mmCIF file of C-alpha atoms in Angstrom:
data_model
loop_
_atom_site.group_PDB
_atom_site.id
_atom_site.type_symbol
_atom_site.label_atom_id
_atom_site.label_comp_id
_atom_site.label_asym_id
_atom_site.label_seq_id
_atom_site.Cartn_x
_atom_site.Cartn_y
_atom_site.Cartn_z
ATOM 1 C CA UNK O 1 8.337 -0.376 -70.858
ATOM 2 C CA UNK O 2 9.436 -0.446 -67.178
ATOM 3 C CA UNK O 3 7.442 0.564 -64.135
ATOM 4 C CA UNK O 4 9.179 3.743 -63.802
ATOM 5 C CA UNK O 5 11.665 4.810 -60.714
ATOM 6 C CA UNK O 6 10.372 6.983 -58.373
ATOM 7 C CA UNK O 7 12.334 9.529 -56.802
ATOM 8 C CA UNK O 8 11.478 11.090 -53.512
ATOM 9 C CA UNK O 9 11.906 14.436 -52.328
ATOM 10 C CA UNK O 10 11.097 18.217 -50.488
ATOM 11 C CA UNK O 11 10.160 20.615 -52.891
ATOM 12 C CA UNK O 12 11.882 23.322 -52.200
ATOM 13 C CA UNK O 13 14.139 24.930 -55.548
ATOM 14 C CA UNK O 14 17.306 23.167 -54.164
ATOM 15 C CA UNK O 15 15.983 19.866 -53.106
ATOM 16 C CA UNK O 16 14.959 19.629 -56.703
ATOM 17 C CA UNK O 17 17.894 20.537 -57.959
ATOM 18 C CA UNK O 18 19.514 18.108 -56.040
ATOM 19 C CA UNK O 19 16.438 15.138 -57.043
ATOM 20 C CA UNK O 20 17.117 16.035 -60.648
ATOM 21 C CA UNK O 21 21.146 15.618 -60.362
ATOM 22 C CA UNK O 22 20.679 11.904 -59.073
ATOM 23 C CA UNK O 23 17.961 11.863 -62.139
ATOM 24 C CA UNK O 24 20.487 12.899 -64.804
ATOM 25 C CA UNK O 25 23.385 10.618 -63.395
ATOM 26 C CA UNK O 26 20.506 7.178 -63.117
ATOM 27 C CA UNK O 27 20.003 8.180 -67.044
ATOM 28 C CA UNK O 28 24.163 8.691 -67.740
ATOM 29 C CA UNK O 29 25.071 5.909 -65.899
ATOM 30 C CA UNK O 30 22.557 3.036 -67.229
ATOM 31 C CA UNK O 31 21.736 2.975 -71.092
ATOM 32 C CA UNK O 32 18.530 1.651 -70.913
ATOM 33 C CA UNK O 33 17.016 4.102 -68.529
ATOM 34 C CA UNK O 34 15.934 7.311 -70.123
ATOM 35 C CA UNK O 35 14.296 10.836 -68.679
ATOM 36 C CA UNK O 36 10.915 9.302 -69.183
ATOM 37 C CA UNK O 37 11.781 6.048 -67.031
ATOM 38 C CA UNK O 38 12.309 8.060 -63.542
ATOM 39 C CA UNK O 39 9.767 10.699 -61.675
ATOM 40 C CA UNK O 40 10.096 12.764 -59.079
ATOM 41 C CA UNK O 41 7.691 12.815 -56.739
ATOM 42 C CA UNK O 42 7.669 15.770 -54.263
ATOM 43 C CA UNK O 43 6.423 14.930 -50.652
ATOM 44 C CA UNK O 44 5.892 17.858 -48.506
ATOM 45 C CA UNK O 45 7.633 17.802 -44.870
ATOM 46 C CA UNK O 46 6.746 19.448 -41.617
ATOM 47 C CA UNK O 47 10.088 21.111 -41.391
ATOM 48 C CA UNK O 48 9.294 22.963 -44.782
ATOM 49 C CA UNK O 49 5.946 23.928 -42.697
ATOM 50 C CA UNK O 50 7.332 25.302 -39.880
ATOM 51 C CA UNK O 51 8.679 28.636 -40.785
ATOM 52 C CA UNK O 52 7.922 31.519 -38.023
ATOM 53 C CA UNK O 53 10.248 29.672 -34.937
ATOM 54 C CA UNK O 54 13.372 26.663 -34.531
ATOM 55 C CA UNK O 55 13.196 23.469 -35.299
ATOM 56 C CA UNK O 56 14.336 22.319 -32.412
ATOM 57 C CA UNK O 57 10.422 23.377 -31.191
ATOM 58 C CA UNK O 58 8.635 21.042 -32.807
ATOM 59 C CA UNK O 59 11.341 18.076 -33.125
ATOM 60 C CA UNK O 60 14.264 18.530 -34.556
ATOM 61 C CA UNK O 61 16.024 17.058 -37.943
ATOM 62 C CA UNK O 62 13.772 14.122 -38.539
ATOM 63 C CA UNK O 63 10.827 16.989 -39.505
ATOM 64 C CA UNK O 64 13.102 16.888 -42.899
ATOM 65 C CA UNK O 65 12.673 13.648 -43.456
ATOM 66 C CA UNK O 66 9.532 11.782 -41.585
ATOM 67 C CA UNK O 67 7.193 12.418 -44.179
ATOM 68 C CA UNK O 68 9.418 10.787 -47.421
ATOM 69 C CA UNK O 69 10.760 8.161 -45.232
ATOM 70 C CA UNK O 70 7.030 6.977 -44.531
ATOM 71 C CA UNK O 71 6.824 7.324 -48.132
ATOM 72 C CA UNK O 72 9.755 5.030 -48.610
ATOM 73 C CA UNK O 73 8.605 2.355 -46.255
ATOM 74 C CA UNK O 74 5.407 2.280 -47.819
ATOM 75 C CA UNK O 75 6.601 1.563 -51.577
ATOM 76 C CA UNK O 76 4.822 5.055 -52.687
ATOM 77 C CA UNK O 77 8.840 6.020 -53.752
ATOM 78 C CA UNK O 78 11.650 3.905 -54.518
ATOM 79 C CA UNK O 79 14.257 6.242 -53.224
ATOM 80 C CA UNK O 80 14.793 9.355 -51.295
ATOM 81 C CA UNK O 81 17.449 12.073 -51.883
ATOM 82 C CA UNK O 82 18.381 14.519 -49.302
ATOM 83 C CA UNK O 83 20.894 16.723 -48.050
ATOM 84 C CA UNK O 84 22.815 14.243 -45.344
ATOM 85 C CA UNK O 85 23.008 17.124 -43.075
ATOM 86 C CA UNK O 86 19.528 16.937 -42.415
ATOM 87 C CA UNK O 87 19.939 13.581 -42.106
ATOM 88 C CA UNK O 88 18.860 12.013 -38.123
ATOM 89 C CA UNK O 89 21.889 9.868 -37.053
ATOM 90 C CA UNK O 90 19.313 7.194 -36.442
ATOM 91 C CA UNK O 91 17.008 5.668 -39.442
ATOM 92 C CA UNK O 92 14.000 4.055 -39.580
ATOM 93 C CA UNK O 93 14.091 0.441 -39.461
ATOM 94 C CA UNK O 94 14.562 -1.443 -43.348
ATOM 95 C CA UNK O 95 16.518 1.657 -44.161
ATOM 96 C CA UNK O 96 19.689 2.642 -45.714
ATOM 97 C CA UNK O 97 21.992 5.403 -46.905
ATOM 98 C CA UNK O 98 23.040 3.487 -49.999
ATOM 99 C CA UNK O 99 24.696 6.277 -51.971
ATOM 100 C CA UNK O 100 26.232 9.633 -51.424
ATOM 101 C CA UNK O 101 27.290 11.716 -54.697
ATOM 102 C CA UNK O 102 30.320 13.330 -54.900
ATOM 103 C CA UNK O 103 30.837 16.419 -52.302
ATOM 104 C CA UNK O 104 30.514 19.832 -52.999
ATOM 105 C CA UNK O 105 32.222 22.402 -51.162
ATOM 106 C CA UNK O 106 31.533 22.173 -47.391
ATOM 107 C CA UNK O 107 32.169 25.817 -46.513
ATOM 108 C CA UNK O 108 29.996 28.261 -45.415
ATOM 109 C CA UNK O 109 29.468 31.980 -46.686
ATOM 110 C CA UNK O 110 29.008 35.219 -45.428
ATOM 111 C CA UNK O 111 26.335 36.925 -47.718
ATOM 112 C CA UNK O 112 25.304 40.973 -47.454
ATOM 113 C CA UNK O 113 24.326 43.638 -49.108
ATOM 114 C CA UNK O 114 26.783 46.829 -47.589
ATOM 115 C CA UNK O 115 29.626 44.887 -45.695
ATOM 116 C CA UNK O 116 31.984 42.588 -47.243
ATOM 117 C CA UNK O 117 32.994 40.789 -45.018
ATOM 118 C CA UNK O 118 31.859 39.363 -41.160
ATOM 119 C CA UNK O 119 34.844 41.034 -39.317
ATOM 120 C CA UNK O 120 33.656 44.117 -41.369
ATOM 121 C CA UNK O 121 29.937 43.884 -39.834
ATOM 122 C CA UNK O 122 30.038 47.123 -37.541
ATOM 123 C CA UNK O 123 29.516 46.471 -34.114
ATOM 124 C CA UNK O 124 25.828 45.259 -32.904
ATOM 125 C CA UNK O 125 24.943 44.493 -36.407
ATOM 126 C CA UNK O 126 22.084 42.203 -37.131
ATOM 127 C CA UNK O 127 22.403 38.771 -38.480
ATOM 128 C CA UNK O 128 20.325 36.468 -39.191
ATOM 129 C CA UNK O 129 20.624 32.258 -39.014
ATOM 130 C CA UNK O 130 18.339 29.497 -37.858
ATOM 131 C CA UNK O 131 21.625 27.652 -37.449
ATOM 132 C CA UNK O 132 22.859 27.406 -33.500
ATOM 133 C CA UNK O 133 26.311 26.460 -34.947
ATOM 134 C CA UNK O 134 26.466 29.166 -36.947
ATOM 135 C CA UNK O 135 25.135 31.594 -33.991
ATOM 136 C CA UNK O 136 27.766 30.488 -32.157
ATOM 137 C CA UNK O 137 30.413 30.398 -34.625
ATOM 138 C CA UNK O 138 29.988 34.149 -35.679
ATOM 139 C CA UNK O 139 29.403 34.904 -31.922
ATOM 140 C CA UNK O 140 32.590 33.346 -30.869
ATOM 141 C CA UNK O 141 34.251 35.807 -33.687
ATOM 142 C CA UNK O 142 32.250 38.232 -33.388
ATOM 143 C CA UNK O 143 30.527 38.610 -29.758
ATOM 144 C CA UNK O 144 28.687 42.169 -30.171
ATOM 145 C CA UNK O 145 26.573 40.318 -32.825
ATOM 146 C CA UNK O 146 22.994 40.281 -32.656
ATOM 147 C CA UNK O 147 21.385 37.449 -34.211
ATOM 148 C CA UNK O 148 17.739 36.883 -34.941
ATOM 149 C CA UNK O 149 16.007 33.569 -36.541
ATOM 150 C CA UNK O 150 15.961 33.303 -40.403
ATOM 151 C CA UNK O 151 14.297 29.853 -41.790
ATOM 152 C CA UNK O 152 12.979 29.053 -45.096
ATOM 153 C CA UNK O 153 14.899 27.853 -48.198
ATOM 154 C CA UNK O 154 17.703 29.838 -49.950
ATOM 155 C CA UNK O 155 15.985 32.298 -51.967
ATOM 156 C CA UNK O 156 13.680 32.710 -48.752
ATOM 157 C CA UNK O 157 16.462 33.663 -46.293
ATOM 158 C CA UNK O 158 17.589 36.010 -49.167
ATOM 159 C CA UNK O 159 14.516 37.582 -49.898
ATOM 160 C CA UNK O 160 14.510 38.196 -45.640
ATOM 161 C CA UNK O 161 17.860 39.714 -46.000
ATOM 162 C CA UNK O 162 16.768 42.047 -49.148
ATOM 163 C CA UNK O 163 13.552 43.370 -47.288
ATOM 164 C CA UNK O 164 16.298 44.587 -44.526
ATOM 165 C CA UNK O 165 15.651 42.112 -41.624
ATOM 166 C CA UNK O 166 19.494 41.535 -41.025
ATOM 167 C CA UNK O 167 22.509 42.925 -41.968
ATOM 168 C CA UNK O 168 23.649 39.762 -43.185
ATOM 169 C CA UNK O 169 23.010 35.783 -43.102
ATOM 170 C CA UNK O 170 24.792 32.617 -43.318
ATOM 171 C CA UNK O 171 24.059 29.713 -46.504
ATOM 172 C CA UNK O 172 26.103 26.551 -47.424
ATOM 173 C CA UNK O 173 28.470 27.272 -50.189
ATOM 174 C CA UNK O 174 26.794 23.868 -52.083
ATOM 175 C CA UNK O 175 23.679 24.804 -51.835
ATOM 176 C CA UNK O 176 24.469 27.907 -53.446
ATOM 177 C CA UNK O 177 26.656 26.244 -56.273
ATOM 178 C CA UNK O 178 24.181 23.425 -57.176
ATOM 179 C CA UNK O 179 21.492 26.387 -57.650
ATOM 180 C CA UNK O 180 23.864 28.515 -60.005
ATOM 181 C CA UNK O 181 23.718 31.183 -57.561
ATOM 182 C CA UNK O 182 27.417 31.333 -56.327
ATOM 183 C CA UNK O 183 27.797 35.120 -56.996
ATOM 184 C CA UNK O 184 25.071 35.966 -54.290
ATOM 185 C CA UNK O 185 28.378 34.817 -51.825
ATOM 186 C CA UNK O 186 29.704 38.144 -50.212
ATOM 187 C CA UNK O 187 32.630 35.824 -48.623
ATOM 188 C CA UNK O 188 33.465 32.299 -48.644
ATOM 189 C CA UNK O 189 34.519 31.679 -44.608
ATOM 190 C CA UNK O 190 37.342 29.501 -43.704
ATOM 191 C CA UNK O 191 37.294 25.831 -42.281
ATOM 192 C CA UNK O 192 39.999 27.435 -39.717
ATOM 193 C CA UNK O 193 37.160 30.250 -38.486
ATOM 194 C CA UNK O 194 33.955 28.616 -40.013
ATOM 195 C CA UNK O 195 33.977 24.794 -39.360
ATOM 196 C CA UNK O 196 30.423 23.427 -41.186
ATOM 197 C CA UNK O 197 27.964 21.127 -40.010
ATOM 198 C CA UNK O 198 28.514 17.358 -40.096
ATOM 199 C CA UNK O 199 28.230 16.665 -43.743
ATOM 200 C CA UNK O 200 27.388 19.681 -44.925
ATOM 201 C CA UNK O 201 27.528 19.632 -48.719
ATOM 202 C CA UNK O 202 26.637 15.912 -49.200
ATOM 203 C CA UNK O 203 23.658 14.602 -50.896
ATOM 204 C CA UNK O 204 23.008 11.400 -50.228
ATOM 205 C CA UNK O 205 19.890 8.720 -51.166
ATOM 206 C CA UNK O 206 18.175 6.653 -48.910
ATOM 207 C CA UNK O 207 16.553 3.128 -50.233
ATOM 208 C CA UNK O 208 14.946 0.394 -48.704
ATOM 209 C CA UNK O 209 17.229 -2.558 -47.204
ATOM 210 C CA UNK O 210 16.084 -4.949 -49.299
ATOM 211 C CA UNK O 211 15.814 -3.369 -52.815
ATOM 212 C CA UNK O 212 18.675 -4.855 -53.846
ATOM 213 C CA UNK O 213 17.672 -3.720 -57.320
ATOM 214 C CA UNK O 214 17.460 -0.067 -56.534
ATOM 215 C CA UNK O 215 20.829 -0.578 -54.694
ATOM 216 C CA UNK O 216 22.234 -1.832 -58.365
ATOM 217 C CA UNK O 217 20.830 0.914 -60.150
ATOM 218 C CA UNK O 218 22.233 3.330 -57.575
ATOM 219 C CA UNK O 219 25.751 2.145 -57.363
ATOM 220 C CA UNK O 220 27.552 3.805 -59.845
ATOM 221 C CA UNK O 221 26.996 7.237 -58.377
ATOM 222 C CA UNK O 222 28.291 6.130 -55.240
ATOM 223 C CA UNK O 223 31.189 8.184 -54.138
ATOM 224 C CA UNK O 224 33.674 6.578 -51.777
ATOM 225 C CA UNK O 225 35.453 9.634 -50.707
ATOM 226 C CA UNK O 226 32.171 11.039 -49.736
ATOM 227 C CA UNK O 227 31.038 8.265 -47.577
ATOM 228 C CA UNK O 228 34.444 7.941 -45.556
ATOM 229 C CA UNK O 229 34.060 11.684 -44.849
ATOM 230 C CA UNK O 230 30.427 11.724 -43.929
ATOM 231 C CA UNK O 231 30.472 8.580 -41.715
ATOM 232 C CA UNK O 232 32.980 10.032 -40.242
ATOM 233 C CA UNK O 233 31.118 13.376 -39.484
ATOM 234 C CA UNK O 234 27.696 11.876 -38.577
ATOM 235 C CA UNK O 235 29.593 8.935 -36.136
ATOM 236 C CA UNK O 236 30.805 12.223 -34.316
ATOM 237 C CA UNK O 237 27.437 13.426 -34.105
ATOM 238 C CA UNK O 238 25.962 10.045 -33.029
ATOM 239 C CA UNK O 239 28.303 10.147 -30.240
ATOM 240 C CA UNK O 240 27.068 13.660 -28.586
ATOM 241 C CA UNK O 241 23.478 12.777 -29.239
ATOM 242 C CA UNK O 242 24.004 15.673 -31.786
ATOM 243 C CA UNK O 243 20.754 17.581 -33.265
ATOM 244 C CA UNK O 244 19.590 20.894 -34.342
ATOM 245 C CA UNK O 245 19.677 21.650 -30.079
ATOM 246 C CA UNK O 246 23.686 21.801 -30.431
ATOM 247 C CA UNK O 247 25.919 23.635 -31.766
ATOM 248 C CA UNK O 248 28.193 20.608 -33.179
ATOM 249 C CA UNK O 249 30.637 21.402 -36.655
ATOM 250 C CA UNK O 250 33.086 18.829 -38.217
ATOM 251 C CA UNK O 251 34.713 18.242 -41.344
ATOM 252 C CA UNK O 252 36.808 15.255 -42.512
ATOM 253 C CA UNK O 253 39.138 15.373 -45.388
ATOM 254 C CA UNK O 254 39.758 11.895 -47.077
ATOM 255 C CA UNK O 255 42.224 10.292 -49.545
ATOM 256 C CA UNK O 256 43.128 7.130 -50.718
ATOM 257 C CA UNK O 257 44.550 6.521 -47.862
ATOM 258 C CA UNK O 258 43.851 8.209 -44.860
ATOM 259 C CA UNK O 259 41.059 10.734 -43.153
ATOM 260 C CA UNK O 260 41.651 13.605 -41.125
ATOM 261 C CA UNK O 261 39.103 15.045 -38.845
ATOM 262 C CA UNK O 262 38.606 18.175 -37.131
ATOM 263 C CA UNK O 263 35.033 18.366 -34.817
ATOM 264 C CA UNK O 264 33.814 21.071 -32.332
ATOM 265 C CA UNK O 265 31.533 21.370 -29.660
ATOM 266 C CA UNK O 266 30.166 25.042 -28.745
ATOM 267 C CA UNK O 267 28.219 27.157 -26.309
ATOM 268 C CA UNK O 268 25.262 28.987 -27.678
ATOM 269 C CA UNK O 269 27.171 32.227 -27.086
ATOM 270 C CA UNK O 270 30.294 30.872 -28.793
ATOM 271 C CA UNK O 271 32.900 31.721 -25.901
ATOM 272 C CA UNK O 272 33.493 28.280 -24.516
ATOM 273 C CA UNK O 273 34.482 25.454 -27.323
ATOM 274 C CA UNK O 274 35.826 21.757 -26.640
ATOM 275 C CA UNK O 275 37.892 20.929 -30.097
ATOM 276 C CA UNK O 276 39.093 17.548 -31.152
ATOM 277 C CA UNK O 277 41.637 16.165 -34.138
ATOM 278 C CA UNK O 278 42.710 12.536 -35.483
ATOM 279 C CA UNK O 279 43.090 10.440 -38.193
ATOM 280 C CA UNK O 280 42.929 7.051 -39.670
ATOM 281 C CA UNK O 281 42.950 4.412 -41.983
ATOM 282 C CA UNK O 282 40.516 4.858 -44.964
ATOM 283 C CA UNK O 283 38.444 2.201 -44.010
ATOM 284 C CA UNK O 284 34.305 3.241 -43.268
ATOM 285 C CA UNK O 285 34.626 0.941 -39.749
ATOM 286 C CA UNK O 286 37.737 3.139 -38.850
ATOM 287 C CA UNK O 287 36.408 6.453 -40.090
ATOM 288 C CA UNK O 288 33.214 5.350 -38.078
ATOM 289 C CA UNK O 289 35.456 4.727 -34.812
ATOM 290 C CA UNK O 290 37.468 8.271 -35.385
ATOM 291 C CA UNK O 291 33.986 9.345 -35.255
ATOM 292 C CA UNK O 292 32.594 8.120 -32.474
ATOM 293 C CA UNK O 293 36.486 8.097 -30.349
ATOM 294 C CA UNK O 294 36.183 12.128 -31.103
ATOM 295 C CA UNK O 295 32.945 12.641 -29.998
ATOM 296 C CA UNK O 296 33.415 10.406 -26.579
ATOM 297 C CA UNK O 297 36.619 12.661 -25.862
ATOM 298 C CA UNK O 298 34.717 16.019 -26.675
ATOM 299 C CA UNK O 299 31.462 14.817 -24.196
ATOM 300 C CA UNK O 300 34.501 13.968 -21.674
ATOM 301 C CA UNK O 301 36.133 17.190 -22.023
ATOM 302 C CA UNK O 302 32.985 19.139 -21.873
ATOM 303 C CA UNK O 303 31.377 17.418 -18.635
ATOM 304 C CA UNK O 304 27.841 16.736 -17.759
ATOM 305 C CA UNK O 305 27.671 20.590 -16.158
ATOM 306 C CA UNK O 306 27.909 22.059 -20.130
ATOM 307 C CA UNK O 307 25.347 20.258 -21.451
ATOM 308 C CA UNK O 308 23.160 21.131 -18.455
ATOM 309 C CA UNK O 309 23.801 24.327 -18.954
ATOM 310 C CA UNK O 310 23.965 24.488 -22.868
ATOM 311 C CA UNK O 311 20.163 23.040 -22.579
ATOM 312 C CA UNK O 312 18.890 25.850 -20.255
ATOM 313 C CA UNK O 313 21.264 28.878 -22.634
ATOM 314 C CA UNK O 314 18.902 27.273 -25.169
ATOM 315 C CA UNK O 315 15.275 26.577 -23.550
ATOM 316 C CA UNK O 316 15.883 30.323 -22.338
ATOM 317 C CA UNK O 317 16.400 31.412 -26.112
ATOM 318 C CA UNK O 318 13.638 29.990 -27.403
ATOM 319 C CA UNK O 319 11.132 30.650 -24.798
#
């Protein structure tokens, strides 16, 4: 029998879900691997400890992923699967994002208990997001909004919004969908009003460099279209030094032949945006230049004064 193939990841109820997907496709997609020949091995993070303030406190994205990435390095897994929008722009060195699965729906939703929809929140309502894109995308539609923290996983933000501690909250259509919990979505919002977070709805699995047998295992799961779109997304972020500490969105949209991109830059109070839209070829080094050619023009366009200013909005919220 064959050492079996260890599969890293968080434990909360969607990270699993998402571990066990990239189980069930190993076992589809090889005949000689079976249930028994893969284990997931849950590795606890310091972002899933921190749940009373931001993120952006303690140290941003990588608190997702520090932890299983030691993990990684050190042999104790063989692979890693995460959400790519947790995903630092910048790994480790030795590793790789070697496959992304195909992507769920990117959108966000609008989820509450008495109003059905965001422009139906009365005025001064409560809402509740750990998300600075998402405070300032429902502030820049909604200004009179009040918005206090929620963090913890999906059925946690819920459970915040059941005991009455907003009005309403914000969750990623995916996660949602790969938890079979769709029909807690009051409203699905709009790319148009509701642009997501860099590869939102992408799960993607991280390997070392060099396990070129991992890499073979993992290859028929791969998902072109994905990658284009999410190398795309996070080559934007990359070039605004994007984190958790900015409100950043993007979405790309690829074919066989082309990608389209759409990528924002907001305030914390949602009022002043710098927008950018292009194309190319459907190539990952173009997609990667798009990328990085939007973000340059959006850091332009927004000037060292906003980002001076967008770091004080936030050290002052926070404080």
């Amino acid at each position: 029998m064959q050492q079996a193939i260890k599969i890293g990841t968080r434990g909360s109820p969607l990270a699993l879900a998402q571990a066990e997907d990239v189980k069930a496709r190993l076992v589809a997609a090889h005949a000689d691997l079976t249930p028994d020949d893969i284990e997931i091995v849950i590795i606890k993070t310091t972002g899933d400890r921190i749940l009373d303030r931001h993120l952006m406190t303690a140290g941003g994205k990588g608190l997702f992923t520090k932890e299983i990435e030691d993990a990684l390095l050190e042999g104790r897994i063989d692979c890693a699967v995460h959400s790519s929008k947790d995903m630092p722009t910048s790994l480790p060195d030795g590793l790789v994002l070697s496959t992304f699965l195909p992507r769920e729906d990117a959108r966000d939703v609008f989820i509450s208990a008495a109003y059905a929809s965001l422009r139906e929140l009365p005025e001064g309502a409560t809402v509740g997001t750990a998300s600075l894109r998402r405070r300032a995308l429902a502030l820049r539609l909604r200004p009179d909004l009040k918005i206090v923290t929620f963090r913890g996983n999906v059925q946690t933000r819920l459970r915040k919004l059941k005991d009455g501690e907003a009005d309403a909250t914000f969750l990623a259509r995916a996660g949602l969908n790969r938890l079979d919990m769709a029909s807690a979505a009051t409203e699905t919002l709009s790319f148009e009003d509701f642009l997501p977070a860099p590869a939102q709805g992408a799960v993607t699995v991280e390997v070392r460099d060099a396990d070129s047998a991992m890499k073979d295992w993992l290859a028929p799961l791969h998902c072109a279209r994905t990658a284009l779109e999410v190398t795309a997304e996070r080559a934007f972020l990359a070039a605004l030094d994007g984190s958790c500490r900015t409100p950043i969105a993007a979405h790309a949209t690829a074919d066989e032949n082309r990608v389209i991109m759409r990528a924002m830059l907001l305030s914390l109070d949602g009022q002043t945006v710098f927008e950018q839209s292009g194309e190319t070829a459907a190539d990952l080094n173009d997609v990667a230049a798009l990328g990085e050619r939007l973000g340059h023009a959006v850091r332009a366009d927004a000037g060292a004064a906003f980002f001076d200013q967008l770091a004080r909005d936030i050290e002052a919220e926070i404080a």
